Coordinates of C-alpha atoms in Angstrom, one line a residue:
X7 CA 53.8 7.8 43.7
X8 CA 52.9 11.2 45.3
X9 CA 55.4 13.8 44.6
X10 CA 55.1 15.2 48.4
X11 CA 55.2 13.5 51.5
X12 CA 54.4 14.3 55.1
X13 CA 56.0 13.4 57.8
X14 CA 56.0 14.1 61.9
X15 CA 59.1 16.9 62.3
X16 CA 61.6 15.8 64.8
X17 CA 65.7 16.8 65.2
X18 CA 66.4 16.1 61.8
X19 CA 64.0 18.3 60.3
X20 CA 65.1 21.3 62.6
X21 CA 67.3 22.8 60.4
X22 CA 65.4 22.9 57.1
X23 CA 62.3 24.0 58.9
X24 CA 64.4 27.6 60.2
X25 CA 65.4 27.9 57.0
X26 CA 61.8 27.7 55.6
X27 CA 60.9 30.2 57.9
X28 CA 63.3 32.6 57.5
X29 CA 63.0 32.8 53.9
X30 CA 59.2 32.6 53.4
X31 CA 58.9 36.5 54.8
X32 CA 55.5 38.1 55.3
X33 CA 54.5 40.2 52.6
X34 CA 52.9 43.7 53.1
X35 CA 54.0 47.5 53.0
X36 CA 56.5 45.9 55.6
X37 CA 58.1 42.9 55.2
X38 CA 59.1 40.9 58.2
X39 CA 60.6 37.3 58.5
X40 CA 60.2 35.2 61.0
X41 CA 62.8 33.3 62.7
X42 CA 63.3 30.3 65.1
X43 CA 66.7 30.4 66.4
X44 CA 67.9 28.2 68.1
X45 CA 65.3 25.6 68.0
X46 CA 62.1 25.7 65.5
X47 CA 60.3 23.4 68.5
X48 CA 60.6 25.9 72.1
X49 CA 58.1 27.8 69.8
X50 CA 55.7 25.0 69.0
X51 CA 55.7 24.0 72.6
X52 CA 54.6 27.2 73.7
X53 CA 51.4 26.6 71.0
X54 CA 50.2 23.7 73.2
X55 CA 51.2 20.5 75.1
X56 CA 50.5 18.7 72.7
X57 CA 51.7 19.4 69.4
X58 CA 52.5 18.2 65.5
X59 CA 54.9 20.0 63.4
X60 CA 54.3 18.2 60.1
X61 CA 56.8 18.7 57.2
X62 CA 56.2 18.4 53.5
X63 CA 58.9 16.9 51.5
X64 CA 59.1 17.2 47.7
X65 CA 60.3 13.9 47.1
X66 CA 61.7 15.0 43.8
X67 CA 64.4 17.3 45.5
X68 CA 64.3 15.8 49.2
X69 CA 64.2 19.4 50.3
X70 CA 61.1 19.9 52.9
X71 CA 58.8 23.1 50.9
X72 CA 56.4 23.6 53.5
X73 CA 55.2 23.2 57.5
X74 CA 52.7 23.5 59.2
X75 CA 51.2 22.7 63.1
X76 CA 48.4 21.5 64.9
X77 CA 48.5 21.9 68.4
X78 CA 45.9 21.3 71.3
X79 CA 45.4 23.0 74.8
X80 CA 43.2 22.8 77.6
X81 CA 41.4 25.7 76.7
X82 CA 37.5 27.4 76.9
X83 CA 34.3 27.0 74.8
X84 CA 31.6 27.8 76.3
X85 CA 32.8 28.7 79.7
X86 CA 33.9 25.2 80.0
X87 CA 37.4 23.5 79.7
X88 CA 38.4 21.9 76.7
X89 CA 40.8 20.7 74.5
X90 CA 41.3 23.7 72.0
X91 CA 42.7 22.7 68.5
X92 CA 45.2 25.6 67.4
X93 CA 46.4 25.1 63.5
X94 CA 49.3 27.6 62.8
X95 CA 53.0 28.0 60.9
X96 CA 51.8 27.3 57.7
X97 CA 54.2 28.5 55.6
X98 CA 54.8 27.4 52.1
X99 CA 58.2 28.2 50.1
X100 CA 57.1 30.3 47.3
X101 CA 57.7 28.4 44.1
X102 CA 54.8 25.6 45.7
X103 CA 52.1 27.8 46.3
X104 CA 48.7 28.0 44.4
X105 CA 49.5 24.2 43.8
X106 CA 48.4 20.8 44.8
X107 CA 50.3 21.0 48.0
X108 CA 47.9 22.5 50.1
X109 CA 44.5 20.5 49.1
X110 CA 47.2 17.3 50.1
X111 CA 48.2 18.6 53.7
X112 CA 44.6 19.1 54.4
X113 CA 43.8 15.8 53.5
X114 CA 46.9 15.1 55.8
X115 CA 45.3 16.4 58.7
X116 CA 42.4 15.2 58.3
X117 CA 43.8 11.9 58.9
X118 CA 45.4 13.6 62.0
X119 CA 42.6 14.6 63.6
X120 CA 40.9 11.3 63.5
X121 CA 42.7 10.7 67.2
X122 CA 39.6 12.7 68.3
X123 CA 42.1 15.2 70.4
X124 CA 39.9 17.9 70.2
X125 CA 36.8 18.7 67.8
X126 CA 37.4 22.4 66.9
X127 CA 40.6 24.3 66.0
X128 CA 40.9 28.2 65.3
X129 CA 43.4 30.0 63.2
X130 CA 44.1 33.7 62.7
X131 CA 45.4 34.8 59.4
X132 CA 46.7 38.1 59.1
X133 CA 44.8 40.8 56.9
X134 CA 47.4 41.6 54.3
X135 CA 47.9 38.0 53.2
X136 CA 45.5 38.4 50.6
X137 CA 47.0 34.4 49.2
X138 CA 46.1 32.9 52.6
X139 CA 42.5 34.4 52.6
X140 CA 41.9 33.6 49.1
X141 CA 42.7 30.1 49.1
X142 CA 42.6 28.8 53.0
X143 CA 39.5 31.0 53.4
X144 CA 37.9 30.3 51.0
X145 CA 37.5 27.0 51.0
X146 CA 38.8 25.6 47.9
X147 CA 40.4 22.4 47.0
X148 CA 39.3 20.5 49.8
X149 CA 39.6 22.3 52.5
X150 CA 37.3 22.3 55.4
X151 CA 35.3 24.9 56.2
X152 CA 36.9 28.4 57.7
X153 CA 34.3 30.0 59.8
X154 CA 34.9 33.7 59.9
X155 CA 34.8 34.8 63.9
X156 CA 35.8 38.5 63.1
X157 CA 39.0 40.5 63.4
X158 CA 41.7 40.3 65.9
X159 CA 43.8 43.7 66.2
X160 CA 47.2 43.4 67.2
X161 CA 48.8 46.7 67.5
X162 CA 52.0 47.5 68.1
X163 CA 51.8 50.1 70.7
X164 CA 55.1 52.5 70.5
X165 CA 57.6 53.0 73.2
X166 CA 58.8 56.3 72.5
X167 CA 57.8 58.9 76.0
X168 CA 56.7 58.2 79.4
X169 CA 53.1 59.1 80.4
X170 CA 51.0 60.2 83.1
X171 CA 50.8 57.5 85.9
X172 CA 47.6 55.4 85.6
X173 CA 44.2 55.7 87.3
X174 CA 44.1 56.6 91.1
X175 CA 42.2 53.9 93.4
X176 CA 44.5 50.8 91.9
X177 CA 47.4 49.3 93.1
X178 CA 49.7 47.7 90.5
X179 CA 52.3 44.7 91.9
X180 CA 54.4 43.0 89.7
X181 CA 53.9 39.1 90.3
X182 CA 55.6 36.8 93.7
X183 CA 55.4 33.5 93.5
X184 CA 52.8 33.6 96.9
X185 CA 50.8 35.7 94.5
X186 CA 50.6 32.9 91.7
X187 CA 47.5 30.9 92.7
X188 CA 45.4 33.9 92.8
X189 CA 46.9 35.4 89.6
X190 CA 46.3 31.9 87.9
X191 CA 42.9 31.7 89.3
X192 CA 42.3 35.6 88.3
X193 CA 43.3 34.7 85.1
X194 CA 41.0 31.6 84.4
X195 CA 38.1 33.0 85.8
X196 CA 37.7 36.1 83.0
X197 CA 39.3 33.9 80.3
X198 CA 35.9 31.1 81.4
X199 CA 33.9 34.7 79.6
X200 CA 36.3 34.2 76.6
X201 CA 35.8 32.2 73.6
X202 CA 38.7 29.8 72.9
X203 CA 41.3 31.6 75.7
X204 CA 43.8 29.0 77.2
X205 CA 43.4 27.5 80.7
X206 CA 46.2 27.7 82.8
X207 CA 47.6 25.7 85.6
X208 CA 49.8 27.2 88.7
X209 CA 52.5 24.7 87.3
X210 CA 52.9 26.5 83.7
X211 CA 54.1 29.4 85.7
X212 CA 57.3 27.6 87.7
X213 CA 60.4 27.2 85.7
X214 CA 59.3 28.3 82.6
X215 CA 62.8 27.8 80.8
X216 CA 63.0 24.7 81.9
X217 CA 61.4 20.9 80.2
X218 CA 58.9 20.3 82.5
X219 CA 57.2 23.8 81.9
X220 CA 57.9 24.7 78.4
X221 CA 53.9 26.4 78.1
X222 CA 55.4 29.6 78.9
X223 CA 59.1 29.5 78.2
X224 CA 61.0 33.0 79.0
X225 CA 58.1 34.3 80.9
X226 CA 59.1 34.8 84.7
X227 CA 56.7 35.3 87.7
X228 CA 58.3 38.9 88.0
X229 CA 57.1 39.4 84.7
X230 CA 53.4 39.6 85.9
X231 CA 51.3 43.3 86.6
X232 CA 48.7 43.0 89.1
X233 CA 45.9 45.4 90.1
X234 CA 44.8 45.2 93.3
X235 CA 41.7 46.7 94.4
X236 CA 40.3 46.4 98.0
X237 CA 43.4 43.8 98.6
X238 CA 41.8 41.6 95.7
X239 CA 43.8 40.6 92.6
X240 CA 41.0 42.5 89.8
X241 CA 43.4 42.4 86.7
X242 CA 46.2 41.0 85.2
X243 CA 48.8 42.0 82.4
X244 CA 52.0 39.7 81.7
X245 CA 55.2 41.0 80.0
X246 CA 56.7 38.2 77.7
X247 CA 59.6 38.4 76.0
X248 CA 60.1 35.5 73.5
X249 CA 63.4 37.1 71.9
X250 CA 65.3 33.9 73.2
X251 CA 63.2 31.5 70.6
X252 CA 61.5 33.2 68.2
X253 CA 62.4 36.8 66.1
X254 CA 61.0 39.3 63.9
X255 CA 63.7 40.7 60.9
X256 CA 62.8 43.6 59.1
X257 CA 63.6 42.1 55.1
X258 CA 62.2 45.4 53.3
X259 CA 59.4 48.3 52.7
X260 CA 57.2 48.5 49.8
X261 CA 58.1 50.9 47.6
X262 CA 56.0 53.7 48.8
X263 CA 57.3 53.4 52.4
X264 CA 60.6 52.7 51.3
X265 CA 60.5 56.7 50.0
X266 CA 59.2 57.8 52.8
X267 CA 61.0 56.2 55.6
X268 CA 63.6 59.5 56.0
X269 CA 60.7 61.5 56.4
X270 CA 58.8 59.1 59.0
X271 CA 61.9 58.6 61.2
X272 CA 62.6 62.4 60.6
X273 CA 59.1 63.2 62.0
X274 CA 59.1 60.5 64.6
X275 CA 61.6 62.0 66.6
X276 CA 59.1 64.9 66.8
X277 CA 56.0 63.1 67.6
X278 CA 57.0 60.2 69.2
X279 CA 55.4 58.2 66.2
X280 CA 56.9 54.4 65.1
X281 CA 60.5 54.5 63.9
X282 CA 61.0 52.4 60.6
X283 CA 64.4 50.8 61.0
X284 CA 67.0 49.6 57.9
X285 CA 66.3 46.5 56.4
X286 CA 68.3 43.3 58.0
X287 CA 67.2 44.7 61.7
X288 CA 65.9 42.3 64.2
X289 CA 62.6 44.2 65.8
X290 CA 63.0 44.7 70.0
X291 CA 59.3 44.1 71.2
X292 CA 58.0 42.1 73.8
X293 CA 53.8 40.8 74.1
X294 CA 51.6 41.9 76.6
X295 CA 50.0 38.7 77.1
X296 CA 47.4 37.0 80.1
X297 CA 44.9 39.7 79.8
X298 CA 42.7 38.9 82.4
X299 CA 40.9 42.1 84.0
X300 CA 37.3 41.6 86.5
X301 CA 34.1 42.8 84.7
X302 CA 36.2 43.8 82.1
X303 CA 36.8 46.9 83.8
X304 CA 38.4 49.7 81.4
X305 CA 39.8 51.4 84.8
X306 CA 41.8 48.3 86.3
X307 CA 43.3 48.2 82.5
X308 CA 44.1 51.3 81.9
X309 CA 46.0 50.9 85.0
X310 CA 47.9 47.9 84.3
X311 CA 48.6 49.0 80.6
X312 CA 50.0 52.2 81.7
X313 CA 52.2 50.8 84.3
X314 CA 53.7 48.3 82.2
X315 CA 54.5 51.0 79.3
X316 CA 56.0 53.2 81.5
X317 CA 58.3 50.8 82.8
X318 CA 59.7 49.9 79.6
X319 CA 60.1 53.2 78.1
X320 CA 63.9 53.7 77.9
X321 CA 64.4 49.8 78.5
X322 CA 65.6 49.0 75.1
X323 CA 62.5 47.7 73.0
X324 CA 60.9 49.4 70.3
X325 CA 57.1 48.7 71.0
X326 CA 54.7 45.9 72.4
X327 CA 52.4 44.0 70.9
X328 CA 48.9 42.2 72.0
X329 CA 45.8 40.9 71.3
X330 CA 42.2 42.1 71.5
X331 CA 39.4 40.5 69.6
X332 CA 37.6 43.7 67.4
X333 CA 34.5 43.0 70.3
X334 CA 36.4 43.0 73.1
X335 CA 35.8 45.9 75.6
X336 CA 38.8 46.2 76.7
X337 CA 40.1 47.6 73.0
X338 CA 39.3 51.0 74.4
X339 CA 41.9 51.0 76.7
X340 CA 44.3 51.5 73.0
X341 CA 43.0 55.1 72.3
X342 CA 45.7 56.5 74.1
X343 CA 48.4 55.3 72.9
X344 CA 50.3 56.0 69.3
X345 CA 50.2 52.3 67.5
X346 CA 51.0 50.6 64.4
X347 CA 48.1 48.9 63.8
X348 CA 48.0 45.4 62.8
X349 CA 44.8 43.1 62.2
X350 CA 44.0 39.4 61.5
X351 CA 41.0 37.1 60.7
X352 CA 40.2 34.6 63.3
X353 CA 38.6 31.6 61.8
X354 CA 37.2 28.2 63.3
X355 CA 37.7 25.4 61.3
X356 CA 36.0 22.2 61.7
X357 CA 36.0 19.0 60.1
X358 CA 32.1 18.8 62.0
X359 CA 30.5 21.6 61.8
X360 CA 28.1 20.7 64.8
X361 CA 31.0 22.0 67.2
X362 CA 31.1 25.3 65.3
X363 CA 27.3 25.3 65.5
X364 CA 27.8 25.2 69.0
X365 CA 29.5 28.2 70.2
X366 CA 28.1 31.1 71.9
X367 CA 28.5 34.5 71.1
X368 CA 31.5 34.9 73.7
X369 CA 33.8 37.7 72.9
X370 CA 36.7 35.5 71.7
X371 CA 40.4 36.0 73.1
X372 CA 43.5 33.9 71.7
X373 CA 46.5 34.7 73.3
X374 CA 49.0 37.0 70.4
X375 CA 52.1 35.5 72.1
X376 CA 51.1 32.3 70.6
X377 CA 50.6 33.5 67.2

């Protein structure tokens, strides 16, 4: 007999899986745990419509030691929709890692993906987890291929003073509900440019809190910047606060920092520079998510980016965060802005490589929010 076992994650297993994640912190010169409160799921339902939260038991203990998800959208490749594969949430509690475990979950999904739901997935794994990289990939014991697609920065861009109003010749709305179609339709028409971005519907957009539209719970249709430009929807930039479901607690600094943290808050108040709160404090931040802008034109950007930071300057969160793939245009945009920068690895994995074979050079775009 197997000492672990996998099984589907329902109800049951929605306790031990918070747990799991709160305690299995990521590691760094910061450390941050993740939480899920009050529901591990409203999470995974924002990851896709379809979705699989698989738990791994030691069946020694009876205590579930690690998770993980695979989730599919309707999504781009090529410039056409498709069912994207998403794999995220692995976590691990510490005293199983560098074991058997993982080589047996891949074999476990393996036997998942034989529904034929999709026939690519991507990950991102973030820079600092030198454990992840090593092992996941890598490639070893068994597991499929990871096919490094380059860098995704995810900055956390610092609320601290109010700046010049954007670009002249734009007009920035925040989003109606008569506005939707054309935002939706703005926003599938760059993402079609975009390697592996979701593909939206008008419907993800209504009720968002509520069990028929859980793709984008917490976000509102207020929550939307548009630019206009010749009464034409050219760009847009969404403001998503996920606080509700899913949180960020500072657990501790390295060493290093953790010296120089009097100094850095000392000098932040000068500079406007990121503040490094006390350990045990949830993080107030928010994602800039649905980047969608015409032509990828830096202008209509700047525009929207500027608006939405001024407006939440003073409006009780500490910084925002998004996602730009290291080839994207549009990471130009972040120059003027003070950031903590924050990078991961976005990899394709495939259990046939023909799909991977198959891709264009896109720029890619995966939507941070989902992370």
């Amino acid at each position: 007999m197997s000492r672990f076992a996998f099984e589907l994650a329902g109800a049951e297993h929605d306790l031990s899986l918070r747990r799991l994640f709160a305690e299995t912190e990521m590691d760094g010169e910061i450390k941050i745990s993740f939480r899920r409160e009050p529901s591990y799921f409203h999470a995974s339902r924002v990851q896709g419509p379809f979705y699989q939260v698989v738990a791994a038991r030691d069946t020694l203990t009876s205590e579930v030691v690690g998770v993980g998800t695979r989730a599919v959208r309707p999504g781009f490749l090529n410039g056409a929709v498709a069912p994207v594969g998403y794999l995220a949430d692995l976590r691990l509690a510490p005293p199983y890692r560098g074991g058997p475990l993982v080589a047996r979950a891949y074999r476990h999904l393996n036997e998942l993906d034989r529904d034929g739901r999709t026939e690519i997935y991507f990950t991102v794994i973030a820079e600092g987890n030198r454990h992840a990289l090593q092992t996941l990939a890598a490639g070893r014991a068994g597991i499929p291929p990871y096919r490094d697609f380059g860098r995704v920065l995810s900055p956390a861009v610092n609320l601290r003073r109010r700046k010049p109003a954007g670009p002249a010749g734009v007009e920035i709305r925040r989003g109606t509900v008569d506005l939707l179609p054309e935002i939706v339709d703005c926003i599938n028409r760059n993402h079609r440019r975009r390697q592996f971005a979701p593909c939206y519907a008008v419907a993800d957009f209504r009720s968002a809190d509520a069990d028929e539209a859980p793709a984008t719970r917490g976000f509102r249709v207020e929550d939307f910047y548009v630019a206009l430009r010749g009464g034409k929807i050219r760009g847009v930039l969404g403001k998503w606060d996920q606080s509700s479901f899913k949180q960020a607690v500072v657990t501790g600094y390295a060493k290093r920092l953790l010296a120089l943290r009097p100094a850095l808050n000392f000098a932040a108040r000068l500079t406007g520079g990121p503040v490094y709160p006390p350990p045990g404090t949830e993080l107030r931040f928010f994602h800039a998510s649905f980047i969608a802008v015409d032509d990828d034109d830096l202008v209509v950007f700047a525009a929207l980016l500027r608006r939405l930071y001024n407006d939440h300057v003073g409006a009780g969160y500490d910084y925002f965060v998004l996602g730009l793939h290291e080839r994207d245009p549009l990471t130009a945009a972040l120059r003027d802005y003070c950031s903590t920068p924050f990078a991961a690895r976005l990899f394709v994995v495939c259990f046939d490589q023909r799909a991977v074979r198959a891709l264009d050079r896109r720029v890619p775009y995966v939507e941070a929010a989902a992370f």
